[in-house]
CSV table of C-alpha atoms in Angstrom, one decimal:
chain,number,residue,atom,x,y,z
A,1,GLN,CA,101.1,94.9,102.3
A,2,VAL,CA,99.7,95.8,98.9
A,3,GLN,CA,97.0,98.5,99.0
A,4,LEU,CA,95.1,100.3,96.3
A,5,VAL,CA,93.1,103.3,97.6
A,6,GLN,CA,90.7,104.9,95.3
A,7,SER,CA,89.1,108.4,95.2
A,8,GLY,CA,85.6,109.0,96.6
A,9,ALA,CA,82.2,108.7,95.1
A,10,GLU,CA,81.2,111.1,92.3
A,11,VAL,CA,77.8,112.3,90.9
A,12,LYS,CA,77.9,113.6,87.4
A,13,GLU,CA,75.4,114.8,84.8
A,14,PRO,CA,75.1,113.1,81.4
A,15,GLY,CA,77.7,114.3,79.0
A,16,ALA,CA,80.2,115.2,81.7
A,17,SER,CA,83.5,113.5,82.4
A,18,VAL,CA,84.8,111.8,85.6
A,19,LYS,CA,88.4,111.0,86.6
A,20,VAL,CA,89.0,108.3,89.3
A,21,SER,CA,92.3,107.8,91.0
A,22,CYS,CA,93.9,104.7,92.4
A,23,LYS,CA,96.9,105.2,94.8
A,24,ALA,CA,99.1,102.2,95.2
A,25,SER,CA,101.4,101.3,98.1
A,26,GLY,CA,103.2,98.3,99.4
A,27,TYR,CA,104.9,97.3,96.2
A,28,THR,CA,107.0,98.7,93.3
A,29,PHE,CA,104.3,100.6,91.3
A,30,THR,CA,106.1,100.4,88.0
A,31,ASN,CA,106.5,96.6,88.0
A,32,TYR,CA,102.8,95.8,87.5
A,33,THR,CA,100.1,96.5,85.0
A,34,MET,CA,97.0,98.2,86.4
A,35,HIS,CA,93.5,97.4,85.1
A,36,TRP,CA,90.2,99.1,85.5
A,37,VAL,CA,87.0,97.0,85.9
A,38,ARG,CA,83.5,98.4,86.5
A,39,GLN,CA,80.4,96.8,87.9
A,40,ALA,CA,77.0,98.2,87.3
A,41,PRO,CA,74.4,97.5,90.1
A,42,GLY,CA,73.5,93.8,90.1
A,43,GLN,CA,75.7,93.1,87.1
A,44,ARG,CA,78.8,91.1,86.4
A,45,PRO,CA,82.2,92.9,86.4
A,46,GLU,CA,83.2,94.4,83.1
A,47,TRP,CA,86.8,94.9,82.1
A,48,MET,CA,87.6,98.3,80.8
A,49,GLY,CA,91.3,98.5,80.0
A,50,TRP,CA,94.8,98.4,81.4
A,51,ILE,CA,98.0,100.5,81.6
A,52,ASN,CA,101.5,99.2,81.7
A,53,VAL,CA,102.6,101.4,84.5
A,54,GLY,CA,106.3,101.0,83.5
A,55,ASN,CA,106.1,102.3,80.0
A,56,GLY,CA,102.6,103.9,79.8
A,57,ASN,CA,101.2,101.6,77.1
A,58,THR,CA,97.5,101.2,77.3
A,59,LYS,CA,94.8,98.9,75.9
A,60,TYR,CA,91.0,99.5,76.1
A,61,LEU,CA,87.8,97.6,75.6
A,62,GLU,CA,86.7,98.5,72.1
A,63,ASN,CA,83.3,99.5,73.4
A,64,PHE,CA,84.9,102.3,75.3
A,65,GLN,CA,87.3,103.4,72.6
A,66,GLY,CA,87.5,107.1,72.5
A,67,ARG,CA,85.7,107.6,75.8
A,68,VAL,CA,88.1,106.1,78.3
A,69,THR,CA,91.7,107.2,79.1
A,70,ILE,CA,93.9,105.4,81.6
A,71,THR,CA,97.0,107.3,82.8
A,72,ARG,CA,99.5,107.1,85.6
A,73,ASP,CA,101.8,109.3,87.6
A,74,THR,CA,104.7,107.2,88.7
A,75,SER,CA,106.0,109.9,91.1
A,76,ALA,CA,102.7,109.6,93.0
A,77,SER,CA,102.3,105.9,92.5
A,78,THR,CA,98.8,106.7,91.2
A,79,ALA,CA,96.8,105.4,88.3
A,80,TYR,CA,93.8,107.3,86.8
A,81,MET,CA,90.8,106.4,84.8
A,82,GLU,CA,88.9,109.1,83.0
A,83,LEU,CA,85.6,108.4,81.3
A,84,SER,CA,84.0,111.1,79.2
A,85,SER,CA,80.6,111.7,77.6
A,86,LEU,CA,79.0,110.0,80.5
A,87,ARG,CA,75.7,108.2,80.0
A,88,TYR,CA,73.1,107.0,82.6
A,89,GLU,CA,74.3,103.4,81.9
A,90,ASP,CA,77.8,104.4,83.1
A,91,THR,CA,76.5,104.4,86.6
A,92,ALA,CA,78.6,101.7,88.3
A,93,VAL,CA,81.3,101.0,90.8
A,94,TYR,CA,84.7,101.4,89.2
A,95,TYR,CA,87.7,99.4,90.5
A,96,CYS,CA,91.4,99.5,89.8
A,97,ALA,CA,93.0,96.0,90.0
A,98,ARG,CA,96.6,94.9,89.9
A,99,GLU,CA,97.5,92.2,87.4
A,100,VAL,CA,99.6,89.4,88.5
A,101,ALA,CA,102.8,89.4,86.4
A,102,GLY,CA,101.5,89.1,82.9
A,103,LYS,CA,98.8,86.5,83.9
A,104,ARG,CA,95.7,88.6,83.3
A,105,TYR,CA,94.1,87.9,86.7
A,106,PHE,CA,94.0,90.3,89.6
A,107,ASP,CA,95.4,89.7,93.1
A,108,SER,CA,94.7,93.1,94.6
A,109,TRP,CA,91.7,95.5,94.1
A,110,GLY,CA,90.9,99.0,95.1
A,111,GLN,CA,87.9,99.5,97.4
A,112,GLY,CA,85.8,100.8,94.4
A,113,THR,CA,84.5,104.2,93.5
A,114,LEU,CA,80.8,104.7,92.9
A,115,VAL,CA,80.1,106.9,89.9
A,116,THR,CA,76.5,108.0,89.5
A,117,VAL,CA,75.3,109.6,86.4
A,118,SER,CA,72.2,111.6,87.1
A,119,SER,CA,70.5,114.8,85.9
B,1,ASP,CA,84.6,87.8,72.6
B,2,ILE,CA,84.6,84.8,74.9
B,3,GLN,CA,81.3,84.4,76.8
B,4,LEU,CA,81.2,82.8,80.2
B,5,THR,CA,78.0,81.2,81.5
B,6,GLN,CA,77.8,80.3,85.1
B,7,SER,CA,75.3,77.9,86.7
B,8,PRO,CA,73.3,78.0,88.8
B,9,SER,CA,72.8,81.8,89.2
B,10,PHE,CA,71.6,81.2,92.7
B,11,LEU,CA,71.9,78.4,95.1
B,12,SER,CA,70.9,78.0,98.8
B,13,ALA,CA,72.9,75.8,101.0
B,14,SER,CA,73.6,75.1,104.7
B,15,VAL,CA,76.8,75.3,106.7
B,16,GLY,CA,78.7,72.1,106.1
B,17,ASP,CA,77.3,71.4,102.6
B,18,ARG,CA,79.4,70.7,99.6
B,19,VAL,CA,78.8,73.3,96.9
B,20,THR,CA,79.7,73.2,93.2
B,21,VAL,CA,79.5,76.1,90.8
B,22,THR,CA,80.0,75.6,87.0
B,23,CYS,CA,81.4,78.0,84.5
B,24,ARG,CA,81.2,77.3,80.8
B,25,ALA,CA,83.2,79.1,78.1
B,26,SER,CA,81.9,79.8,74.6
B,27,GLN,CA,85.2,78.5,73.2
B,28,GLY,CA,88.2,76.6,74.5
B,29,ILE,CA,90.3,78.5,76.9
B,30,SER,CA,92.8,75.8,78.1
B,31,ARG,CA,93.1,76.4,81.8
B,32,ASP,CA,93.0,80.2,81.6
B,33,LEU,CA,90.4,80.8,84.2
B,34,ALA,CA,90.2,82.5,87.6
B,35,TRP,CA,87.6,82.5,90.4
B,36,TYR,CA,86.7,85.3,92.6
B,37,GLN,CA,84.5,85.8,95.7
B,38,GLN,CA,82.6,89.0,96.2
B,39,LYS,CA,80.7,90.1,99.3
B,40,PRO,CA,78.2,93.0,99.2
B,41,GLY,CA,79.8,96.4,98.9
B,42,LYS,CA,83.3,94.9,98.6
B,43,ALA,CA,85.7,94.3,95.7
B,44,PRO,CA,86.1,90.8,94.3
B,45,LYS,CA,88.7,88.6,96.0
B,46,LEU,CA,90.9,86.2,94.1
B,47,LEU,CA,90.4,82.6,95.1
B,48,ILE,CA,91.8,80.4,92.3
B,49,TYR,CA,93.8,81.0,89.1
B,50,ALA,CA,95.0,78.8,86.3
B,51,ALA,CA,91.7,76.8,86.9
B,52,SER,CA,92.9,75.0,89.9
B,53,THR,CA,95.7,76.8,91.7
B,54,LEU,CA,94.7,78.2,95.1
B,55,GLN,CA,95.7,81.8,95.8
B,56,ASN,CA,97.9,82.2,98.9
B,57,GLY,CA,95.8,82.4,102.1
B,58,VAL,CA,92.6,80.9,100.6
B,59,PRO,CA,91.3,78.1,102.7
B,60,SER,CA,91.8,74.6,101.3
B,61,ARG,CA,88.0,73.9,101.3
B,62,PHE,CA,88.0,75.8,98.0
B,63,SER,CA,89.1,74.0,94.9
B,64,GLY,CA,88.9,74.4,91.2
B,65,SER,CA,89.0,72.0,88.2
B,66,GLY,CA,88.4,71.9,84.5
B,67,SER,CA,89.9,72.8,81.2
B,68,GLY,CA,88.8,73.8,77.7
B,69,THR,CA,85.2,75.0,78.0
B,70,GLU,CA,84.0,73.6,81.4
B,71,PHE,CA,85.2,74.5,84.8
B,72,THR,CA,84.0,74.0,88.4
B,73,LEU,CA,84.5,75.7,91.7
B,74,THR,CA,83.9,73.5,94.7
B,75,ILE,CA,83.6,74.4,98.4
B,76,SER,CA,83.9,71.2,100.3
B,77,SER,CA,82.3,72.2,103.5
B,78,LEU,CA,80.5,75.6,103.4
B,79,GLN,CA,81.3,78.0,106.2
B,80,PRO,CA,79.3,81.0,107.3
B,81,GLU,CA,81.8,83.4,105.8
B,82,ASP,CA,81.4,81.7,102.4
B,83,PHE,CA,78.0,83.1,101.7
B,84,ALA,CA,78.8,85.5,98.8
B,85,THR,CA,78.7,85.8,95.0
B,86,TYR,CA,81.3,83.9,93.0
B,87,TYR,CA,82.5,84.9,89.6
B,88,CYS,CA,84.7,83.2,87.0
B,89,GLN,CA,87.0,85.2,84.7
B,90,GLN,CA,88.7,84.1,81.6
B,91,LEU,CA,92.4,85.0,81.1
B,92,ASN,CA,92.8,83.6,77.6
B,93,SER,CA,92.2,86.6,75.4
B,94,TYR,CA,91.1,90.2,75.3
B,95,PRO,CA,88.7,91.4,76.1
B,96,LEU,CA,88.8,89.8,79.5
B,97,THR,CA,85.4,88.7,80.5
B,98,PHE,CA,83.5,87.5,83.6
B,99,GLY,CA,80.7,85.1,84.2
B,100,GLY,CA,77.3,86.2,85.4
B,101,GLY,CA,77.9,85.2,88.9
B,102,THR,CA,76.6,82.6,91.3
B,103,LYS,CA,75.1,83.8,94.6
B,104,VAL,CA,75.4,81.4,97.4
B,105,GLY,CA,72.7,82.0,100.0
B,106,ILE,CA,71.7,80.5,103.3
B,107,LYS,CA,69.1,77.7,103.2
């Protein structure tokens, strides 16, 4: 069955960077686009961007432009999301989510990674 | 950006009740809408896509309808495991956006 397993919780100081991983199994990794969505405490989910795992193309939410980088390692079936210049308001649970075949909705999600920005 | 407004933000209901949640889009999005269920500490779970198509494995008591700017999610007979927060998501254009959520609590 499809599984997306993310790396563990992180605590970072303001201005630092964080890199979250998402290891996929149970399907052909390169056939699907992977998205990243974050959810601050008590807030709605916020879409961050995607990577076409097959060709490496990416697209990001404009608000994150320059701060977020999504990459993948096809040999490890793993996608990564790196967020730099962290701010207190970046405290959130970060999810990877698999897109259904060009449809822009998500049928499988990682378990989430809590990133806490604190001094 | 397309804004999604859900109502109500909270509702309390009893097991067996019929529950309806509304999602309104700031502009027409055809039928490009999905619904998710989220329980505390868990990732969202896909329930419905293309406004009314039930995801595999989702109980038939869940249904969706609507097009354009107004959509509804209906639970025909609320079960104990349905107490959760429900989100709509528009698929029409980037940036993808989510509604503010509707928490279904126990009356």
